[in-house]
JSON list of C-alpha atoms and ligand atoms in Angstrom, two decimals:
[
{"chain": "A", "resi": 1, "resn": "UNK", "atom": "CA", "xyz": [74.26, -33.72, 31.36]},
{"chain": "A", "resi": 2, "resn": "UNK", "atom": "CA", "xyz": [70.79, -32.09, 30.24]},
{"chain": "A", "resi": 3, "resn": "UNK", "atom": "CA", "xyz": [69.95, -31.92, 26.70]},
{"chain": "A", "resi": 4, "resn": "UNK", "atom": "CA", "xyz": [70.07, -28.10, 26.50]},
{"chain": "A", "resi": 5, "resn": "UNK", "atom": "CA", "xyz": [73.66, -28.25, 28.13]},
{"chain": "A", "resi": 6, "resn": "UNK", "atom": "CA", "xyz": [74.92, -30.39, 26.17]},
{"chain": "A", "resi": 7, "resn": "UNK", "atom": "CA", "xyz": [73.66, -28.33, 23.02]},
{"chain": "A", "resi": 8, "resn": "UNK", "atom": "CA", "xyz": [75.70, -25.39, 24.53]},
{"chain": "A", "resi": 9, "resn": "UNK", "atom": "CA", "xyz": [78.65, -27.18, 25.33]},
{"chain": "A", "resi": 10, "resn": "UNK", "atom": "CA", "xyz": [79.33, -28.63, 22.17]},
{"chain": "A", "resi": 11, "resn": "UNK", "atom": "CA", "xyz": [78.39, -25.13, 20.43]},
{"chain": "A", "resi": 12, "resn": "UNK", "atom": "CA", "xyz": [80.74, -23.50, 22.29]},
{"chain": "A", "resi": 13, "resn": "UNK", "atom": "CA", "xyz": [83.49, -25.73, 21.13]},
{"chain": "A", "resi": 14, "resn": "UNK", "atom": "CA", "xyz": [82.80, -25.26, 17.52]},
{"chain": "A", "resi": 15, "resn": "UNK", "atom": "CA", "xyz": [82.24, -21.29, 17.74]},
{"chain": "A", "resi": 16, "resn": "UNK", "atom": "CA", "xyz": [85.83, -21.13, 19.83]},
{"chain": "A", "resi": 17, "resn": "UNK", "atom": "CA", "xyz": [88.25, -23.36, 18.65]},
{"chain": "A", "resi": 18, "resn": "UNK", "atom": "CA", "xyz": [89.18, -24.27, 14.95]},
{"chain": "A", "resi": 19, "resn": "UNK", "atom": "CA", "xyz": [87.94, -27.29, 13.69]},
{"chain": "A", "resi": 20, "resn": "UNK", "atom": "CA", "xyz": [91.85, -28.90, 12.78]},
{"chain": "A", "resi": 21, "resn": "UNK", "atom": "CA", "xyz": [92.76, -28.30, 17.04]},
{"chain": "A", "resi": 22, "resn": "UNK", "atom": "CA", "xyz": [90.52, -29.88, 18.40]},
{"chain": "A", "resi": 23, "resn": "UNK", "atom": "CA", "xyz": [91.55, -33.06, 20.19]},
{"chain": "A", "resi": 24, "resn": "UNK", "atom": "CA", "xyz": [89.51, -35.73, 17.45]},
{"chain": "A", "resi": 25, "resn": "UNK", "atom": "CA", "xyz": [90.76, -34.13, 14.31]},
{"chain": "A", "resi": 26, "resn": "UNK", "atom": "CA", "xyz": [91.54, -36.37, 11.11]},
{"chain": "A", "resi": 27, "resn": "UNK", "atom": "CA", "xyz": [93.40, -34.86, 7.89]},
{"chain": "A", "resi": 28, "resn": "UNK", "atom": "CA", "xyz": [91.86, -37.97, 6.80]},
{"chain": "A", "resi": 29, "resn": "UNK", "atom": "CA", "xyz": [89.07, -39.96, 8.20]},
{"chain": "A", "resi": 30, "resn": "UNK", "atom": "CA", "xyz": [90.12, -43.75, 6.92]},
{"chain": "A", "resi": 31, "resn": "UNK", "atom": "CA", "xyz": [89.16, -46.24, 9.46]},
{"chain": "A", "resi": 32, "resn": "UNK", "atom": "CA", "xyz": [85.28, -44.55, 8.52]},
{"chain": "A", "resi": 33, "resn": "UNK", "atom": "CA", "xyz": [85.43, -44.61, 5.01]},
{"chain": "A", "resi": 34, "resn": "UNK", "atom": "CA", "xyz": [87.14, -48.10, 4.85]},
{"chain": "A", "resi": 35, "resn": "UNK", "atom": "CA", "xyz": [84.15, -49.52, 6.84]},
{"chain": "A", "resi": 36, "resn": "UNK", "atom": "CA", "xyz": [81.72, -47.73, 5.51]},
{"chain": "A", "resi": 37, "resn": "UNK", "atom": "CA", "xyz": [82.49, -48.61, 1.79]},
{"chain": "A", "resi": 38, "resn": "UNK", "atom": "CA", "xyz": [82.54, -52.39, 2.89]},
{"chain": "A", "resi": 39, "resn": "UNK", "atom": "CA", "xyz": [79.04, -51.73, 3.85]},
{"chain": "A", "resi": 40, "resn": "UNK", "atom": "CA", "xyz": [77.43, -49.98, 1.29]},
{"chain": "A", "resi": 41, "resn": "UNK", "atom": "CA", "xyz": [76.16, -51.94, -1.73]},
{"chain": "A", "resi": 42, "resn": "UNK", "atom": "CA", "xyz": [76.14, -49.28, -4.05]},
{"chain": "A", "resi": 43, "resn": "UNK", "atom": "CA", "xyz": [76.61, -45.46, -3.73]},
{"chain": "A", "resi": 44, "resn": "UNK", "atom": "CA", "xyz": [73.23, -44.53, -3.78]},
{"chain": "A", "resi": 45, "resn": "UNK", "atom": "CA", "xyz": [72.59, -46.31, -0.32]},
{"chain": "A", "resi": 46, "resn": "UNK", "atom": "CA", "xyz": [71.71, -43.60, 2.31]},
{"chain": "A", "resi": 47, "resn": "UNK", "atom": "CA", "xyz": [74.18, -43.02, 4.72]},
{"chain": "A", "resi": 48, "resn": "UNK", "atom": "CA", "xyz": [73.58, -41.06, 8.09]},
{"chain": "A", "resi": 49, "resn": "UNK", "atom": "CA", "xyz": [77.14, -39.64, 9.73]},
{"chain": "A", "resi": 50, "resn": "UNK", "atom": "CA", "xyz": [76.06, -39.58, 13.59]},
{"chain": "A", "resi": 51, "resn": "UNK", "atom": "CA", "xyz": [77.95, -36.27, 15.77]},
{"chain": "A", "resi": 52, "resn": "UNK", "atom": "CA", "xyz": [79.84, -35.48, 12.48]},
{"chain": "A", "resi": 53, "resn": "UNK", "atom": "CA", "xyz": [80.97, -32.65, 13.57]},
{"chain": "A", "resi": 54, "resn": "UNK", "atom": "CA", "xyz": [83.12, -30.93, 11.67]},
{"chain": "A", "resi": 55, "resn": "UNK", "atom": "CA", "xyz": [84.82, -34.21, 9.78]},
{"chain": "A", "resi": 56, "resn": "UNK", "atom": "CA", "xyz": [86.15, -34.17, 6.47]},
{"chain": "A", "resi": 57, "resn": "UNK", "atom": "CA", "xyz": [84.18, -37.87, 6.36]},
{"chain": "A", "resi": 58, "resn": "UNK", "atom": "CA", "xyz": [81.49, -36.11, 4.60]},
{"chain": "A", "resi": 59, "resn": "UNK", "atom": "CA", "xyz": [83.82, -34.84, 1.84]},
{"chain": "A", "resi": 60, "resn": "UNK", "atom": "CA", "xyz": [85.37, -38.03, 1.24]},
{"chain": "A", "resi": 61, "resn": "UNK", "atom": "CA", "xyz": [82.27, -39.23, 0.86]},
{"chain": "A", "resi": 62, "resn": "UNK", "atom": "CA", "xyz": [81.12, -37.04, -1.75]},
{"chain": "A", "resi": 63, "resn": "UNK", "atom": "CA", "xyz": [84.47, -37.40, -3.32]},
{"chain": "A", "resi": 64, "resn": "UNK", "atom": "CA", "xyz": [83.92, -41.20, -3.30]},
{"chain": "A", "resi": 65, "resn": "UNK", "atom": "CA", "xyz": [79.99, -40.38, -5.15]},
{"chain": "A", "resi": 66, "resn": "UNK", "atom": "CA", "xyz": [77.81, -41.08, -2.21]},
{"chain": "A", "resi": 67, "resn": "UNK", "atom": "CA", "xyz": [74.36, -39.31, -3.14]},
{"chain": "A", "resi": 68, "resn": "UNK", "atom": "CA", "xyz": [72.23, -40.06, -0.01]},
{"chain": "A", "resi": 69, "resn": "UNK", "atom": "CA", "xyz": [74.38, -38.46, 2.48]},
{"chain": "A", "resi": 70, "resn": "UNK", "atom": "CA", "xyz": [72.87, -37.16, 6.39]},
{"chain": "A", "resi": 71, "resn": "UNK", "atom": "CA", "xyz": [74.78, -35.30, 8.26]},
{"chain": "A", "resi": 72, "resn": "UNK", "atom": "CA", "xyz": [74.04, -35.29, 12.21]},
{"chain": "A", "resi": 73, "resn": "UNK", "atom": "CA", "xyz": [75.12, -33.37, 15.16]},
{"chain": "A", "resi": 74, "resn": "UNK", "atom": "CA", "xyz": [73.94, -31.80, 18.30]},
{"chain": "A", "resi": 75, "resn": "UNK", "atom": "CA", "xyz": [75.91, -28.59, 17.54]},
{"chain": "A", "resi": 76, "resn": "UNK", "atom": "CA", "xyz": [74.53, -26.44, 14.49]},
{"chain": "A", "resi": 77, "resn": "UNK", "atom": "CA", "xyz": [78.04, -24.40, 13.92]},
{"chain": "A", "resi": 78, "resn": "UNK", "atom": "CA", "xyz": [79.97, -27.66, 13.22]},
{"chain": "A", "resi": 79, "resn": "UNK", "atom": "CA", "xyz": [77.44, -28.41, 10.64]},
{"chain": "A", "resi": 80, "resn": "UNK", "atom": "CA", "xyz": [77.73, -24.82, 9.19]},
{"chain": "A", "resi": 81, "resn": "UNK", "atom": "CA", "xyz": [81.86, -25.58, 9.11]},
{"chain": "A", "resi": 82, "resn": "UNK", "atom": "CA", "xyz": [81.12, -28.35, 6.90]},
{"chain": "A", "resi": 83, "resn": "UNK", "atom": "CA", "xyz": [78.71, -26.62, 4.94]},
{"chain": "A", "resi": 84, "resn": "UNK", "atom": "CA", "xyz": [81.22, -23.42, 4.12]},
{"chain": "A", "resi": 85, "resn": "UNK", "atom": "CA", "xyz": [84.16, -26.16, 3.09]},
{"chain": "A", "resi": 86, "resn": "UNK", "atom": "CA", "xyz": [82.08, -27.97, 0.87]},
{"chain": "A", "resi": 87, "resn": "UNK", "atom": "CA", "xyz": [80.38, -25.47, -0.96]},
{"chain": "A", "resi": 88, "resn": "UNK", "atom": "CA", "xyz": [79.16, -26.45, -3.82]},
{"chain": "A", "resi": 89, "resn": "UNK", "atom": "CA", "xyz": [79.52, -29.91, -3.45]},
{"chain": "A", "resi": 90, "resn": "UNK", "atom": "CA", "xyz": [77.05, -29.52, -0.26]},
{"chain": "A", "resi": 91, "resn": "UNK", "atom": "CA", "xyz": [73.60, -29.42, -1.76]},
{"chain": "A", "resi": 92, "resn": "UNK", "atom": "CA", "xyz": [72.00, -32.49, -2.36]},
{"chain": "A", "resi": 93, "resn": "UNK", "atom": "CA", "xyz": [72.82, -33.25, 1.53]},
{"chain": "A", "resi": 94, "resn": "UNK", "atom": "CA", "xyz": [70.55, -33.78, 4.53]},
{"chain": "A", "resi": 95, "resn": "UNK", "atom": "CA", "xyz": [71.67, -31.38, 7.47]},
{"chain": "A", "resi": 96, "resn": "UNK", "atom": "CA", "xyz": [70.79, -32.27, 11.01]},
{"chain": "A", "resi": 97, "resn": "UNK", "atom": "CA", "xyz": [70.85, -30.27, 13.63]},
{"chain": "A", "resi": 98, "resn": "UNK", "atom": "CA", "xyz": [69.73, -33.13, 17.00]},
{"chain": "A", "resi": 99, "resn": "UNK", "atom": "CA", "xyz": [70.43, -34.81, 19.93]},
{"chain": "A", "resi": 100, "resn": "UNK", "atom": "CA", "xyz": [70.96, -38.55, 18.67]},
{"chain": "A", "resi": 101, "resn": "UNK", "atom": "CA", "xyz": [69.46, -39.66, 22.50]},
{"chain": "A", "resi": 102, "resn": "UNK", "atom": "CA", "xyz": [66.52, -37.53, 20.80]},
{"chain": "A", "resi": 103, "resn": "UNK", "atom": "CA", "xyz": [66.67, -38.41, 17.18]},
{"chain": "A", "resi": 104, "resn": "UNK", "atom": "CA", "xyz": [63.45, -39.86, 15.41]},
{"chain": "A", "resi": 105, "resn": "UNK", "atom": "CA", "xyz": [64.48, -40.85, 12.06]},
{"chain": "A", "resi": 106, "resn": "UNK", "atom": "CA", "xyz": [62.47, -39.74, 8.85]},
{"chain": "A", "resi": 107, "resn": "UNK", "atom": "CA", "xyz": [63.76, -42.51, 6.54]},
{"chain": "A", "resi": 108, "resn": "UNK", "atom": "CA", "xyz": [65.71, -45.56, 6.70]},
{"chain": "A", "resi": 109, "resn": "UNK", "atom": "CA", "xyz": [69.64, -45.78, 6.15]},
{"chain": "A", "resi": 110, "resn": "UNK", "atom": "CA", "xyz": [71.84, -48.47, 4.96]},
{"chain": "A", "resi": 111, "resn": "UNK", "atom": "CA", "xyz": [74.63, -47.32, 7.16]},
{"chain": "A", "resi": 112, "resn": "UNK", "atom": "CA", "xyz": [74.81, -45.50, 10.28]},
{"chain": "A", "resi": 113, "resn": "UNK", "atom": "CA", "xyz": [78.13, -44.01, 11.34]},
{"chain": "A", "resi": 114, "resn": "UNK", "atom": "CA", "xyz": [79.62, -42.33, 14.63]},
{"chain": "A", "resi": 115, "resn": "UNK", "atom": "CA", "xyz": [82.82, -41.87, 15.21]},
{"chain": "A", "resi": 116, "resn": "UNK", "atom": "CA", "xyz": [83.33, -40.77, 19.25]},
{"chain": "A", "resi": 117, "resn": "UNK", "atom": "CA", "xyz": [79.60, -39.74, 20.20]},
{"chain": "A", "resi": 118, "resn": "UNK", "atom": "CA", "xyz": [78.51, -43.20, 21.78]},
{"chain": "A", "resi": 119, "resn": "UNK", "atom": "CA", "xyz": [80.97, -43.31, 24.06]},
{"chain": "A", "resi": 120, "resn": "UNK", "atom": "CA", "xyz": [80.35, -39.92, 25.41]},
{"chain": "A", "resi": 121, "resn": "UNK", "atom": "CA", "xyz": [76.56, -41.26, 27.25]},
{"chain": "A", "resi": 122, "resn": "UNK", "atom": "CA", "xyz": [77.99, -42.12, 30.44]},
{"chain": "A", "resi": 123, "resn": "UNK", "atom": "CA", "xyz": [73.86, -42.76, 31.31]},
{"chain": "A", "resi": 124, "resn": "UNK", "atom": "CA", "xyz": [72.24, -45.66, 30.82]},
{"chain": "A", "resi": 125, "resn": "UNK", "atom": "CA", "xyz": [68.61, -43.85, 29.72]},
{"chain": "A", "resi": 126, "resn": "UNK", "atom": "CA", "xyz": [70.58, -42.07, 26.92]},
{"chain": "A", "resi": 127, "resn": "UNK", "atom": "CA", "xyz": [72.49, -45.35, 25.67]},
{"chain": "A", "resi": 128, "resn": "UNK", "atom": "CA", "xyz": [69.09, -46.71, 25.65]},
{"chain": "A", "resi": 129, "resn": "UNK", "atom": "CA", "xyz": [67.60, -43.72, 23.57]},
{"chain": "A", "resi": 130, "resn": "UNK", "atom": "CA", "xyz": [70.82, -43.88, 21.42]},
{"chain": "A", "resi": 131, "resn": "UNK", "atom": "CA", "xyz": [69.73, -47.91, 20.44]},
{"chain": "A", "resi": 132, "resn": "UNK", "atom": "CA", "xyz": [66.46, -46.78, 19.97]},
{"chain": "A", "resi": 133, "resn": "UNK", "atom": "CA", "xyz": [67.20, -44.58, 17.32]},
{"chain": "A", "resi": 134, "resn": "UNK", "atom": "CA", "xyz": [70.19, -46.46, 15.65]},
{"chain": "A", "resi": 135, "resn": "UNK", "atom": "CA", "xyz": [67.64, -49.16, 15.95]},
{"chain": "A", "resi": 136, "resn": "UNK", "atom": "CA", "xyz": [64.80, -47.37, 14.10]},
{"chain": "A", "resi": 137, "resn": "UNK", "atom": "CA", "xyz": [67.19, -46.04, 11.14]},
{"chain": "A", "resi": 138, "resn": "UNK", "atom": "CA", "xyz": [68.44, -48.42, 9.91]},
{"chain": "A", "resi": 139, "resn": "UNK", "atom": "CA", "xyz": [66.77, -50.66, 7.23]},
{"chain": "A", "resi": 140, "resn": "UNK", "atom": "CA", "xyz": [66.72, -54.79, 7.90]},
{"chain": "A", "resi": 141, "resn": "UNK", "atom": "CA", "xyz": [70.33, -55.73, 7.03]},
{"chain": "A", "resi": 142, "resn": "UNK", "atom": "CA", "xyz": [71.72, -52.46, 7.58]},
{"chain": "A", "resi": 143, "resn": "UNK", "atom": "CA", "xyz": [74.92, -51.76, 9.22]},
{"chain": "A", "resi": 144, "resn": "UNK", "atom": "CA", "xyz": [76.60, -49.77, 12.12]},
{"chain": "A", "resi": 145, "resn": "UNK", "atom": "CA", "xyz": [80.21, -48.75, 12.12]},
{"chain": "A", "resi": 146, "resn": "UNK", "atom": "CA", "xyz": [81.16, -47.64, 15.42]},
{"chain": "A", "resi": 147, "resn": "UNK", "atom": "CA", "xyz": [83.92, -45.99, 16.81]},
{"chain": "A", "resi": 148, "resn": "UNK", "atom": "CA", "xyz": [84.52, -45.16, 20.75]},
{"chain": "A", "resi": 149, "resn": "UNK", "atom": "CA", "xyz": [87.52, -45.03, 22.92]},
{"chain": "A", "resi": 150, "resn": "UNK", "atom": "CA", "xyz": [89.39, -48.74, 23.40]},
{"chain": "A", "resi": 151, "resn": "UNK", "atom": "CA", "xyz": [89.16, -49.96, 27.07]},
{"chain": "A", "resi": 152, "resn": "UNK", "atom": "CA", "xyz": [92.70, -48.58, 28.32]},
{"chain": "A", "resi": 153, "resn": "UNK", "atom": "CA", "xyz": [92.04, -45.52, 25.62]},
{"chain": "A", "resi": 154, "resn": "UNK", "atom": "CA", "xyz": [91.16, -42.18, 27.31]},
{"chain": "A", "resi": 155, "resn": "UNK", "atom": "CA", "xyz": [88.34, -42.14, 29.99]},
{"chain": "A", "resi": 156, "resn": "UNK", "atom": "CA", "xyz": [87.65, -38.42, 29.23]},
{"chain": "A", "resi": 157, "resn": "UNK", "atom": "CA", "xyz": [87.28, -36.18, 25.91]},
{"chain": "A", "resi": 158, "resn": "UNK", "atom": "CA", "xyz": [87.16, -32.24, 25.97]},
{"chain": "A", "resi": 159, "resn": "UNK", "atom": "CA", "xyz": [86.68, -31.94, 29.80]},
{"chain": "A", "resi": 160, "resn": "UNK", "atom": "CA", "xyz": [83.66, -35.01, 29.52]},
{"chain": "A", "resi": 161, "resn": "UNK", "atom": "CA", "xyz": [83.56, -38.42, 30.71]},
{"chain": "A", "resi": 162, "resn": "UNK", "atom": "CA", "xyz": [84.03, -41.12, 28.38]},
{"chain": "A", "resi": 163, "resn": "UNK", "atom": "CA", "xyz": [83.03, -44.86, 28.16]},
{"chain": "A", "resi": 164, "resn": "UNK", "atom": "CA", "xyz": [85.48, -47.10, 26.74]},
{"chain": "A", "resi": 165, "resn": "UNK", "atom": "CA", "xyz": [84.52, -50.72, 24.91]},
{"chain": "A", "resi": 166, "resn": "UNK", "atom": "CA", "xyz": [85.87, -53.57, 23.61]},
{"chain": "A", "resi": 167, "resn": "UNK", "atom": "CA", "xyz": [83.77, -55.72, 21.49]},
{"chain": "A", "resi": 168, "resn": "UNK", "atom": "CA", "xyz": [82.27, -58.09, 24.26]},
{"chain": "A", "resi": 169, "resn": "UNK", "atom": "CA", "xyz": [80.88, -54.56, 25.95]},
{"chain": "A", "resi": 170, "resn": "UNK", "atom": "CA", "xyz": [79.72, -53.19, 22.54]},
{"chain": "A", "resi": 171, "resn": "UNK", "atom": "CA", "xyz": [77.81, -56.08, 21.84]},
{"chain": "A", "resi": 172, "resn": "UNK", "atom": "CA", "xyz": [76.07, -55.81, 25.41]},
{"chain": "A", "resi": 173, "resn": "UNK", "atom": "CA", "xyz": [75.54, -51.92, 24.97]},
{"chain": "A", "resi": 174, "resn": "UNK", "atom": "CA", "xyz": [73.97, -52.39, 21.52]},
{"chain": "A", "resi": 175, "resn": "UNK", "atom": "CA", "xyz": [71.91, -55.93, 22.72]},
{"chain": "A", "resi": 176, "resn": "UNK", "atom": "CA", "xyz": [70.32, -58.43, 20.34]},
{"chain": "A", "resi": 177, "resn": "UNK", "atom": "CA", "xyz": [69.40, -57.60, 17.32]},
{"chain": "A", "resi": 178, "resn": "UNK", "atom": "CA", "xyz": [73.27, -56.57, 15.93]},
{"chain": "A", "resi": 179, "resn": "UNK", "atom": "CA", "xyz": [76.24, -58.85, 14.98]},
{"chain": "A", "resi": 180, "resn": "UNK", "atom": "CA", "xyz": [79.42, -57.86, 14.79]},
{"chain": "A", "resi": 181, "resn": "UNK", "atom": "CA", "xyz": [81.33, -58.33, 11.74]},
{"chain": "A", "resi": 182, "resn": "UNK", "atom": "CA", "xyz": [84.23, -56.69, 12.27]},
{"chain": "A", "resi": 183, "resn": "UNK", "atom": "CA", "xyz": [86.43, -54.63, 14.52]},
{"chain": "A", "resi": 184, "resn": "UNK", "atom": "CA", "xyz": [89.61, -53.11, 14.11]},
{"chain": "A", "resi": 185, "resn": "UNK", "atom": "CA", "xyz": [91.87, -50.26, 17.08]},
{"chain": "A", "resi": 186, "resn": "UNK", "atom": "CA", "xyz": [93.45, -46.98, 15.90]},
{"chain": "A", "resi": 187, "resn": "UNK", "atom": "CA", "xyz": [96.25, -45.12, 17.61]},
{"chain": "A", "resi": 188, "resn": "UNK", "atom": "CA", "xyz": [95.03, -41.68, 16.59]},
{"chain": "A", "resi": 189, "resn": "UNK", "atom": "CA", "xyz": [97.26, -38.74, 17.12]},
{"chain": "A", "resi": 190, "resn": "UNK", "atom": "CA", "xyz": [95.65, -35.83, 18.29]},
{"chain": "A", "resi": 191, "resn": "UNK", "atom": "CA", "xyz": [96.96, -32.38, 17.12]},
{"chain": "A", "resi": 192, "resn": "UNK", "atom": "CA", "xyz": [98.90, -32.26, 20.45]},
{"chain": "A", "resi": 193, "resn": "UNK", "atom": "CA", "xyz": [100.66, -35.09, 19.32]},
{"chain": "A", "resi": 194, "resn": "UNK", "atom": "CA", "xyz": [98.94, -37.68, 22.31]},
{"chain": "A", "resi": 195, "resn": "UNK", "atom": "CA", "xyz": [97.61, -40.48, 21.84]},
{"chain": "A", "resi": 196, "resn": "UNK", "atom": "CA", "xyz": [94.47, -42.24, 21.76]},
{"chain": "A", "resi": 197, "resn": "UNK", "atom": "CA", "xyz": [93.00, -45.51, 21.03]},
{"chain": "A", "resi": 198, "resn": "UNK", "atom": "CA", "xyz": [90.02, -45.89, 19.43]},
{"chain": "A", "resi": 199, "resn": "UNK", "atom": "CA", "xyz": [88.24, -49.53, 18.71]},
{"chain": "A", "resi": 200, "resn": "UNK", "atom": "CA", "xyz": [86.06, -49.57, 15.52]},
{"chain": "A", "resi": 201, "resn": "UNK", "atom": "CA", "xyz": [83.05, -51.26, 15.36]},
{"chain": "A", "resi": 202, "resn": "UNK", "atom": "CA", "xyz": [81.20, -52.82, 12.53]},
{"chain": "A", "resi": 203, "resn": "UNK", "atom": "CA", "xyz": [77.60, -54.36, 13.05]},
{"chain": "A", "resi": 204, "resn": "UNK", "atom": "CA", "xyz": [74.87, -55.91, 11.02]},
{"chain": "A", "resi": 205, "resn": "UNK", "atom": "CA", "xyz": [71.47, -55.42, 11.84]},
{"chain": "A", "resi": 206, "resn": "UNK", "atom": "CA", "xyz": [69.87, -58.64, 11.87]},
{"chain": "A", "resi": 207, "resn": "UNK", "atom": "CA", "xyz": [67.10, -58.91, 9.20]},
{"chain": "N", "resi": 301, "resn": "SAM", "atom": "C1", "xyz": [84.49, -35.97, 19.61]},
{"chain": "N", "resi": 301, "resn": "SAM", "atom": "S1", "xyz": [83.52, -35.20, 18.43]},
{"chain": "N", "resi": 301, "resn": "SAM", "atom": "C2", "xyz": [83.65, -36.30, 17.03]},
{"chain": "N", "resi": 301, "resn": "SAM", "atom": "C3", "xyz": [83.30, -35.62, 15.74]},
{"chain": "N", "resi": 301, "resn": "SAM", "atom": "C4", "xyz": [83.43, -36.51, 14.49]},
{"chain": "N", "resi": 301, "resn": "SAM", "atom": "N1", "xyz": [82.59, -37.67, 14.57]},
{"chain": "N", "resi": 301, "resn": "SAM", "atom": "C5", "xyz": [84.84, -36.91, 14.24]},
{"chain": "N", "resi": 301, "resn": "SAM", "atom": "O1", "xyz": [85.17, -38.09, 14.36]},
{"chain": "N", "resi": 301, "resn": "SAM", "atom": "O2", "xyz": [85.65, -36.02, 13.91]},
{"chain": "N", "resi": 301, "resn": "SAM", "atom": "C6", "xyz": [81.87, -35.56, 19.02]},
{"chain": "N", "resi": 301, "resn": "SAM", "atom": "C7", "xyz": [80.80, -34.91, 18.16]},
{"chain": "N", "resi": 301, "resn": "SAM", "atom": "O3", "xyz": [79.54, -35.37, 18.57]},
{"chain": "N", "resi": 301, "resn": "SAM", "atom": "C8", "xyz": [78.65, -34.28, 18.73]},
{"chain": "N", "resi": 301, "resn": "SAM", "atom": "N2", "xyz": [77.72, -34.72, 19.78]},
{"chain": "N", "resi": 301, "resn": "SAM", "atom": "C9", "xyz": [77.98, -34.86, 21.08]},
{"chain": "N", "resi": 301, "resn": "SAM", "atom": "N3", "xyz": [76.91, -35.34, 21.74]},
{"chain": "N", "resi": 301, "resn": "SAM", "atom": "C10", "xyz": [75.94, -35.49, 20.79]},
{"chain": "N", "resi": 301, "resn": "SAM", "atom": "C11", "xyz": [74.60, -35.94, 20.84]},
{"chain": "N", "resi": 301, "resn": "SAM", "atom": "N4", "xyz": [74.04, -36.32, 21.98]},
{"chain": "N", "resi": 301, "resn": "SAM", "atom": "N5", "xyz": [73.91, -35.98, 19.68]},
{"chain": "N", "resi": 301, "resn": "SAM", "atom": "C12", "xyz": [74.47, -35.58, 18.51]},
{"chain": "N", "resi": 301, "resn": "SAM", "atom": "N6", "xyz": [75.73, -35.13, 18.42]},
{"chain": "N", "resi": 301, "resn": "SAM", "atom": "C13", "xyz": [76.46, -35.10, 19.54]},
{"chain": "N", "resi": 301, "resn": "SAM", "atom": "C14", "xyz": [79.49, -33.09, 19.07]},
{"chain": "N", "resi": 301, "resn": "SAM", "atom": "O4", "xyz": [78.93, -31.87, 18.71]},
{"chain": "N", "resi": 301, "resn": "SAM", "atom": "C15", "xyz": [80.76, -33.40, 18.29]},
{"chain": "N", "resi": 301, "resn": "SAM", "atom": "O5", "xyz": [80.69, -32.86, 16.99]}
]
């Protein structure tokens, strides 16, 4: 898909439908936070959320006291959903608006996050960018939670193809320079009551 329909596609989404239908919606986003906290060595490590969308991740993170917060997506009216629900509790956030397979990082994070954006590059060049940039971000030491459809899970999301992994094919998509720590499947329910497996990654950036 090109970069500029992509943008559109996942704009259109967030202008149409409200952000507690869609297919990937969380009351609660636990497998994230749980990770993330187990890789964050105090709350003032900077933590980038990778095709947040609309998630309430960002709120619990606040919540939690996470100051160094970065909020990423491709589509600039799921970032403004965020925004408007967190008010207040909103400014001391970076906002994003950018293609990860595009993304040239500014500063370095202690954890990078995504939670069903990897597994939608079905091309090889993008999963390439994608490590680039997850690559570049984060700081020697720093860790990746990542979350994609299980192998079996769905092989589509919102009318796009989807990869699925398990940890051997994680490991090859992400190639040296990561271990994996951890990994852990979800049955999430969508708010059609289906469901679909997710596998969740965590990764340590070798030093
Ligand atoms: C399935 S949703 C998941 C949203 C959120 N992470 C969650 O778990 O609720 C995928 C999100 O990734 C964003 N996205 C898709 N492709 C992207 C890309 N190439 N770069 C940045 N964001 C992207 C979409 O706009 C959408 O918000």
């Amino acid at each position: 898909m090109q970069n500029i329909n992509r943008t559109d596609y996942w704009q259109k989404i967030y202008q149409q439908k409200s952000s507690d239908s869609v297919s990937w919606y969380q009351q609660q986003a636990s497998g994230s936070f749980q990770l993330i906290k187990k890789s964050a060595s105090c709350l003032t490590d900077p933590v980038i959320d990778i095709g947040s969308g609309a998630s309430v991740l960002v709120d619990q993170l606040v919540d939690a006291g996470f100051s160094q917060l970065s909020i990423l997506d491709i589509s600039a009216a799921a970032l403004q959903i965020s925004k408007h629900r967190l008010a207040g509790a909103c400014k001391d956030i970076e906002w994003l608006v950018d293609d990860v397979t595009q993304f040239t990082p500014s500063r370095k994070y202690r954890v990078w996050h995504d939670r069903a954006v990897f597994h939608f590059l079905t091309i090889e060049q993008d999963r390439r960018a994608y490590v680039a940039a997850l690559k570049q971000a984060l700081m020697p030491g720093g860790y990746a939670v990542i979350a994609t459809f299980s192998i079996g899970g769905p092989n589509q999301c919102s009318g796009l193809p989807t990869v699925q992994y398990d940890a051997d094919k994680i490991c090859m998509a992400l190639g040296d320079g990561f271990t994996l720590l951890d990994q852990m499947t979800e049955n999430h329910i969508t708010p059609a009551q289906s469901t679909q497996s997710f596998s969740y990654f965590r990764l340590k950036k070798n030093s």
